[in-house]
Short mmCIF file of the C-alpha atoms (twelve columns), coordinates in Angstrom:
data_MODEL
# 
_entry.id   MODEL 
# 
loop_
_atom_site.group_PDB 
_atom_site.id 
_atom_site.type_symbol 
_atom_site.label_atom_id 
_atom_site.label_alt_id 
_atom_site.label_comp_id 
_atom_site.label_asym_id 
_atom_site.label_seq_id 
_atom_site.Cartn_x 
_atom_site.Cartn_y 
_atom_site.Cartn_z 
_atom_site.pdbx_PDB_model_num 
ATOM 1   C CA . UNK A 1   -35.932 -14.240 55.373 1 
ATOM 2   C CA . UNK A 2   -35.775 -10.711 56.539 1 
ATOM 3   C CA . UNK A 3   -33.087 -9.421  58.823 1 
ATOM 4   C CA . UNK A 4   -34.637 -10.169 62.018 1 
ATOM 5   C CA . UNK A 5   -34.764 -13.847 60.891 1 
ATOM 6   C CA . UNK A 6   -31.401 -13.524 59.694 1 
ATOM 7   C CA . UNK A 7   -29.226 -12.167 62.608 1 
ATOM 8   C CA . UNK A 8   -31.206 -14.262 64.641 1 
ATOM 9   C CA . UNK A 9   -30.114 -17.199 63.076 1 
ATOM 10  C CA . UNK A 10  -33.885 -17.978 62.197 1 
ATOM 11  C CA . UNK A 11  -35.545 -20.096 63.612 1 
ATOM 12  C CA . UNK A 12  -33.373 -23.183 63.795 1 
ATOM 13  C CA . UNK A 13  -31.417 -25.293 66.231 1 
ATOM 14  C CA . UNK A 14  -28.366 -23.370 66.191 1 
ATOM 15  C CA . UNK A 15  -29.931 -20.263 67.022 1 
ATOM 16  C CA . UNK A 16  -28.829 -20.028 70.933 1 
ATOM 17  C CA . UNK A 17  -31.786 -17.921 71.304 1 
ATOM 18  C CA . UNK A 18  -34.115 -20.394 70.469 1 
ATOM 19  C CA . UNK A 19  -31.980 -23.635 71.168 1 
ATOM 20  C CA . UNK A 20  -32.944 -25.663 74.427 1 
ATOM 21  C CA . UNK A 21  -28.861 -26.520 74.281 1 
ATOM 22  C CA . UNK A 22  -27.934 -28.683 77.622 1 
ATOM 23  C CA . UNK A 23  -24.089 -27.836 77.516 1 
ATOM 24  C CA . UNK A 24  -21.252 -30.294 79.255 1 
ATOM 25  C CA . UNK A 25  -18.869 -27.962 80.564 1 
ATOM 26  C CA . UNK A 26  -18.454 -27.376 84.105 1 
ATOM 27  C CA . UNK A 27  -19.236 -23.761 85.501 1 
ATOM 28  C CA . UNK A 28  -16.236 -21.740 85.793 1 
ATOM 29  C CA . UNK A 29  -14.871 -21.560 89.039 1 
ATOM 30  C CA . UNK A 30  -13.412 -18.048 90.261 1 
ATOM 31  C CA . UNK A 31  -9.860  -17.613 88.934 1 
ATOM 32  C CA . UNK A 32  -9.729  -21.421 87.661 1 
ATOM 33  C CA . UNK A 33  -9.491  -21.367 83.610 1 
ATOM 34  C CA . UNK A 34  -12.542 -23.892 82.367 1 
ATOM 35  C CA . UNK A 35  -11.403 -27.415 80.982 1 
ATOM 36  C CA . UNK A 36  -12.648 -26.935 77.358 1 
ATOM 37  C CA . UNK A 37  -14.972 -30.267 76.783 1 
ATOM 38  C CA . UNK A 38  -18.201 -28.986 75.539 1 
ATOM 39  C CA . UNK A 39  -20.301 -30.594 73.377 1 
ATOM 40  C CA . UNK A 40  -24.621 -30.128 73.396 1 
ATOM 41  C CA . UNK A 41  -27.346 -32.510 72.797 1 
ATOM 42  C CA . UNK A 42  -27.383 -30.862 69.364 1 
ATOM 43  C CA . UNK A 43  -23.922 -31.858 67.987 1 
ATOM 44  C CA . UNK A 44  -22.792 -28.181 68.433 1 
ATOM 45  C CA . UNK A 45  -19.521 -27.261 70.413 1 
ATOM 46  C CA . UNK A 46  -20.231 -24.506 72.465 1 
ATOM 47  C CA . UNK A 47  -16.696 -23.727 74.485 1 
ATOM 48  C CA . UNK A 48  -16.568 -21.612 77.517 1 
ATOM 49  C CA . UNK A 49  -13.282 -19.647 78.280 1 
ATOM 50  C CA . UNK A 50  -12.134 -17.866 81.740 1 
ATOM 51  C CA . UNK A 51  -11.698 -13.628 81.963 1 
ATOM 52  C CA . UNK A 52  -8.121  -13.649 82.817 1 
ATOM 53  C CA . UNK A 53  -8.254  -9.666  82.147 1 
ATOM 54  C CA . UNK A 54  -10.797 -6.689  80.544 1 
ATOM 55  C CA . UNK A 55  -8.955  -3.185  79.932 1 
ATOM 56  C CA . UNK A 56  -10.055 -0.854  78.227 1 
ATOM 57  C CA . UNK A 57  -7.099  0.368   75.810 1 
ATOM 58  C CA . UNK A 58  -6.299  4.498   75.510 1 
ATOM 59  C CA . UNK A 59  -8.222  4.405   72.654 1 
ATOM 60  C CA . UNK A 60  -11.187 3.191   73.875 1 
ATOM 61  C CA . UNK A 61  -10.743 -0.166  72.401 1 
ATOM 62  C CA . UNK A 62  -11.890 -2.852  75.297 1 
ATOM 63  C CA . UNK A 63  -9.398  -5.839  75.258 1 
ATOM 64  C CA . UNK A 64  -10.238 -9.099  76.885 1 
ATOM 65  C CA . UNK A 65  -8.093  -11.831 77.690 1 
ATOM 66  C CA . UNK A 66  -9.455  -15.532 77.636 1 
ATOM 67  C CA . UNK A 67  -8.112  -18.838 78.807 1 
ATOM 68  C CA . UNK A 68  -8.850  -22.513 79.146 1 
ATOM 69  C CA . UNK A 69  -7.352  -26.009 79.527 1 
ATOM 70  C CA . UNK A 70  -7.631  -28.815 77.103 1 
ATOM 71  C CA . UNK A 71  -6.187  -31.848 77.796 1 
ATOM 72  C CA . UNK A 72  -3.978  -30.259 80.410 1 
ATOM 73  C CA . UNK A 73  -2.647  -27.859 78.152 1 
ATOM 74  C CA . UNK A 74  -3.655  -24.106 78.844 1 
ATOM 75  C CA . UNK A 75  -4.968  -22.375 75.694 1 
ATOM 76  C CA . UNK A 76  -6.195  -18.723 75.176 1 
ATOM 77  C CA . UNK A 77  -6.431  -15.650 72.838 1 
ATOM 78  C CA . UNK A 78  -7.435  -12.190 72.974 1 
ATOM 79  C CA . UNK A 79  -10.808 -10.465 72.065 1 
ATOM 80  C CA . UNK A 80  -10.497 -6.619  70.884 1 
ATOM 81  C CA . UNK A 81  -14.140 -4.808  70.533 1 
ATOM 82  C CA . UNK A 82  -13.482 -1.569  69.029 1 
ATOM 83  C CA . UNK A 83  -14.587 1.632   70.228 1 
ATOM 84  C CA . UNK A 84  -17.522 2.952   67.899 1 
ATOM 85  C CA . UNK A 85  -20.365 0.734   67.987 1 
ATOM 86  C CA . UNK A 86  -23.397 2.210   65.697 1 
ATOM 87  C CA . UNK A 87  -26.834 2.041   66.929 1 
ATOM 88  C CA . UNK A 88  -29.483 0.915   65.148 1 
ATOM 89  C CA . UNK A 89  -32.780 -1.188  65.045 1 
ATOM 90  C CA . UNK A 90  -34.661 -4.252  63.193 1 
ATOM 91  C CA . UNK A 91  -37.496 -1.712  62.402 1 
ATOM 92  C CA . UNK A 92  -41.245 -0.712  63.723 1 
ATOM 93  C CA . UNK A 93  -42.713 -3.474  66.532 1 
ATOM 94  C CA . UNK A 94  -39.061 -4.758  67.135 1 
ATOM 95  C CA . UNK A 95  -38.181 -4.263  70.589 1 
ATOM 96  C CA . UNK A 96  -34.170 -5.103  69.742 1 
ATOM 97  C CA . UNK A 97  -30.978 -2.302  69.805 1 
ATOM 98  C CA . UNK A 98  -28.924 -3.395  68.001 1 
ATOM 99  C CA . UNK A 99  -24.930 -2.448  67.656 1 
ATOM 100 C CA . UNK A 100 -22.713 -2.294  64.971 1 
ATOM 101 C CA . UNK A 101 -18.923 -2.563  65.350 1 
ATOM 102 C CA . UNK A 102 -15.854 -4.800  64.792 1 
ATOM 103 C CA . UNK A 103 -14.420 -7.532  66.624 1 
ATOM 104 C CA . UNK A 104 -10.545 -9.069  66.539 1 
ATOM 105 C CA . UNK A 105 -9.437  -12.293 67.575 1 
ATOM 106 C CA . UNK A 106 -5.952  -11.724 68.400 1 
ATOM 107 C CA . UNK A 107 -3.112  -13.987 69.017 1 
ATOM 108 C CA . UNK A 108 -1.304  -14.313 72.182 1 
ATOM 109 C CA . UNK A 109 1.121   -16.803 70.858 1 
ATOM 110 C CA . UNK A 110 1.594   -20.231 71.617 1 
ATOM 111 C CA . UNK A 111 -1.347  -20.318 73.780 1 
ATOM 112 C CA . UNK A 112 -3.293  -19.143 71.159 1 
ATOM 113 C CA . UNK A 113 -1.739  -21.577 68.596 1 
ATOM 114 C CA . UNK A 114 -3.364  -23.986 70.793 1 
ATOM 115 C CA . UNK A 115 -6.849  -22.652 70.923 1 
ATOM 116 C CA . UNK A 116 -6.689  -23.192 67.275 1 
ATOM 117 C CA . UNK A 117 -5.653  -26.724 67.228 1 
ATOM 118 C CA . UNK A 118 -8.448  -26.753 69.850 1 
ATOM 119 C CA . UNK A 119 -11.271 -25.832 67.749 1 
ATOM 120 C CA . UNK A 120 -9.726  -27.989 64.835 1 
ATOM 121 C CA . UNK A 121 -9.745  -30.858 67.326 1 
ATOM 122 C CA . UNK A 122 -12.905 -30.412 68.526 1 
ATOM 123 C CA . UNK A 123 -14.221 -28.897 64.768 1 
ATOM 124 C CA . UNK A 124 -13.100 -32.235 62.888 1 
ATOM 125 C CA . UNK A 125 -11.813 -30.069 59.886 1 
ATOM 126 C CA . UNK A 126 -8.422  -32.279 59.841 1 
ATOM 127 C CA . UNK A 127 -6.309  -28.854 58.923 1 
ATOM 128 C CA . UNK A 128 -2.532  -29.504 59.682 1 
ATOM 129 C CA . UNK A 129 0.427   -27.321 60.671 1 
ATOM 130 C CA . UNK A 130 -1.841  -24.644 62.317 1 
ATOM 131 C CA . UNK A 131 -0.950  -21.309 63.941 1 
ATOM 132 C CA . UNK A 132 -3.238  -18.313 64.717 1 
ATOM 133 C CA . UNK A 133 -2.886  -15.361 62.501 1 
ATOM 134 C CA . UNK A 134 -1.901  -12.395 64.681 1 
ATOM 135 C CA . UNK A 135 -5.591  -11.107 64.251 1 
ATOM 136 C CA . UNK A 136 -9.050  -12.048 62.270 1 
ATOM 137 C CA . UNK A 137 -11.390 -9.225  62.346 1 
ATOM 138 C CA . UNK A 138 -15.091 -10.236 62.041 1 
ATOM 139 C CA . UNK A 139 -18.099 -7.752  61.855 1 
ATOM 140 C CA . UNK A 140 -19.658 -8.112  65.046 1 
ATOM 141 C CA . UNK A 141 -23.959 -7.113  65.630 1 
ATOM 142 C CA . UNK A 142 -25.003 -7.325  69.526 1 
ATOM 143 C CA . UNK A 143 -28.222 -9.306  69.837 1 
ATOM 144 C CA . UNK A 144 -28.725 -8.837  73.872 1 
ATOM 145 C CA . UNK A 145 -26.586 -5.684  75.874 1 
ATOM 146 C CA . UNK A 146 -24.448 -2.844  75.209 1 
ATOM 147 C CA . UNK A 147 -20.849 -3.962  73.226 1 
ATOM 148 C CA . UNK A 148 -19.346 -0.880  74.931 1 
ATOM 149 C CA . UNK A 149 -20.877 -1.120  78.086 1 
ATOM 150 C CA . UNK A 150 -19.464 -4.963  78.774 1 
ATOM 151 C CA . UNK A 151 -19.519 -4.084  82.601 1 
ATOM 152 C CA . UNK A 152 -23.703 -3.487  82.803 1 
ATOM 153 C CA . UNK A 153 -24.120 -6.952  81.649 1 
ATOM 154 C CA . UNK A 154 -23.894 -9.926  79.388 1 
ATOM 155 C CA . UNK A 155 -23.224 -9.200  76.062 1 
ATOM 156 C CA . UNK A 156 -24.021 -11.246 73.033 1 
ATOM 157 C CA . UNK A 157 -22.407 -10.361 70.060 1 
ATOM 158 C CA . UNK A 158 -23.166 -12.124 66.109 1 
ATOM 159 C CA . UNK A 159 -19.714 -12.381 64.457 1 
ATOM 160 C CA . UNK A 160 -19.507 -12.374 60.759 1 
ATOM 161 C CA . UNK A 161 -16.301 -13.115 58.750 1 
ATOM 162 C CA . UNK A 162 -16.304 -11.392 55.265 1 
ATOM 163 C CA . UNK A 163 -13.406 -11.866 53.869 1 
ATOM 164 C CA . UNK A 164 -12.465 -13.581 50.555 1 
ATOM 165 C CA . UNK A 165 -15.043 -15.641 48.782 1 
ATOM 166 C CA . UNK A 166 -18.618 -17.107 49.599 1 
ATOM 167 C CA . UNK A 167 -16.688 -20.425 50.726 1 
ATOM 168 C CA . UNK A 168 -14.473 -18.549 52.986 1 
ATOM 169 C CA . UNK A 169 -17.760 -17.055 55.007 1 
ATOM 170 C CA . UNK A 170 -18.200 -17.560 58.588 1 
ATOM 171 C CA . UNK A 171 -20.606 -17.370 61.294 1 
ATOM 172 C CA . UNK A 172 -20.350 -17.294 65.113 1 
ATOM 173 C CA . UNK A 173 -21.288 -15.761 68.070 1 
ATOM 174 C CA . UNK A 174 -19.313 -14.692 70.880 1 
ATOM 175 C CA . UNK A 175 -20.854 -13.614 74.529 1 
ATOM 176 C CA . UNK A 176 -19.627 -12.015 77.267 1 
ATOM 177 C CA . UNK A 177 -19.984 -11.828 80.990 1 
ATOM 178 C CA . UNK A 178 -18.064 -10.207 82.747 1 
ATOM 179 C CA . UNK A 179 -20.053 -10.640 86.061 1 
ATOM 180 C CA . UNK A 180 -18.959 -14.275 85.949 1 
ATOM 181 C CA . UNK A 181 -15.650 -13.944 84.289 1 
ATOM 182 C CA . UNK A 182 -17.188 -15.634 81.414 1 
ATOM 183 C CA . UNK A 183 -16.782 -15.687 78.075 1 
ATOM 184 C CA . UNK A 184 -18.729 -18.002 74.985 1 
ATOM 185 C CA . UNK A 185 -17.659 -18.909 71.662 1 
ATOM 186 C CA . UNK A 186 -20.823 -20.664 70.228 1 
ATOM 187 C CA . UNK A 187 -21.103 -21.651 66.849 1 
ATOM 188 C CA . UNK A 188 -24.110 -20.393 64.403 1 
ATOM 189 C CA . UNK A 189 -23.825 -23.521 61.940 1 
ATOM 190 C CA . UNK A 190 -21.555 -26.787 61.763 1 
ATOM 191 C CA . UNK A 191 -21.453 -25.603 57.800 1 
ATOM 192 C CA . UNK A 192 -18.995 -22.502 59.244 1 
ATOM 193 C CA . UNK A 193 -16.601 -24.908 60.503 1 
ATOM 194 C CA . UNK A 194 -14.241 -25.138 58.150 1 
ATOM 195 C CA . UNK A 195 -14.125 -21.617 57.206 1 
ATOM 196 C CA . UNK A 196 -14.142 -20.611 61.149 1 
ATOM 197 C CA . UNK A 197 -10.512 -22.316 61.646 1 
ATOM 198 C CA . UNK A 198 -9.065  -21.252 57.855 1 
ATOM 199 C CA . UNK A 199 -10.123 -17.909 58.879 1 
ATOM 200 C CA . UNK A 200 -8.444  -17.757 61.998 1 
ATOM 201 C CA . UNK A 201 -5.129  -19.568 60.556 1 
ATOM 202 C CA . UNK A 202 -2.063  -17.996 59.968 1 
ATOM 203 C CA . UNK A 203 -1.791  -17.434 56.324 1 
# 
């Protein structure tokens, strides 16, 4: 498969550029955090989340900060895009620029404990006694807009987890809209499950 195929996702159902997805959550109503409920035709969960806040650090470092409810309980966690994304492309005929950079999932605290427990909920991986790890830093590849230009429009962003060995890889995509106060946590694969919620765990 060459890399077109492969940050793609390939051609596959849980490529959500190729998926016909029908998704259960409600749209996200102006400053009202989204009850997280999603599940597609597909088996997938796809979860939306609420843009409490976007800042953009001294650094350059863009910090967002995303919320939802589940079950009546608010959840939420921060998402840090550094500030050097590298340019590239997929090669000759591809019409795709790409970016290169790194992405953090950073805890808020309880809230954040919760988004875990969330995903683990919603996952089915049956992991106990969980609490988000301060921050998991994935390397992140844009597939549609500009990672440092989040306010031009969406942004969709291929995460990859790297750490540790070939059962603790991971695959997922995160998108953002900031035009809608929106942001996606989509999964690539059921198979990254597992390894999704381990990664983000407080070791």
């Amino acid at each position: 498969m060459g890399i077109f195929s492969f940050l793609l996702g390939g051609c596959n159902k849980s490529s959500p550029l190729v998926s016909k997805r029908t998704e259960t959550i409600e749209s996200i109503a102006l400053h009202k955090s989204p009850e997280i409920t999603s599940e597609t035709e597909e088996g997938f969960q796809d979860l939306i989340f609420y843009i409490q806040e976007h800042k953009r650090l001294p650094d350059g470092t863009q910090k967002i900060q995303a919320s939802g409810i589940y079950q009546g309980q608010v959840v939420g966690f921060e998402v840090l895009l550094n500030n050097e994304w590298r340019e590239g492309s997929l090669g000759k005929g591809v019409p795709l620029v790409t970016y290169q950079g790194s992405v953090i999932y950073h805890s808020t605290g309880s809230e954040s404990d919760g988004f875990l427990r969330v995903l683990n909920d919603l996952y089915g991986t049956k992991m106990s006694s969980l609490n988000m790890a301060d921050e998991t830093k994935f390397t992140g590849i844009s597939l549609e807009g500009d990672p440092k230009e989040l306010e031009k429009g969406p942004v969709k962003i291929k995460l990859f987890y790297e750490l540790g060995g070939e059962k603790d890889y991971a695959e997922l995509y995160t998108n953002i809209e900031l035009g809608k106060r929106r942001l996606e946590v989509h999964e690539k694969d059921t198979e990254y499950r597992l390894a999704i919620v381990k990664a983000l765990q407080q070791r």
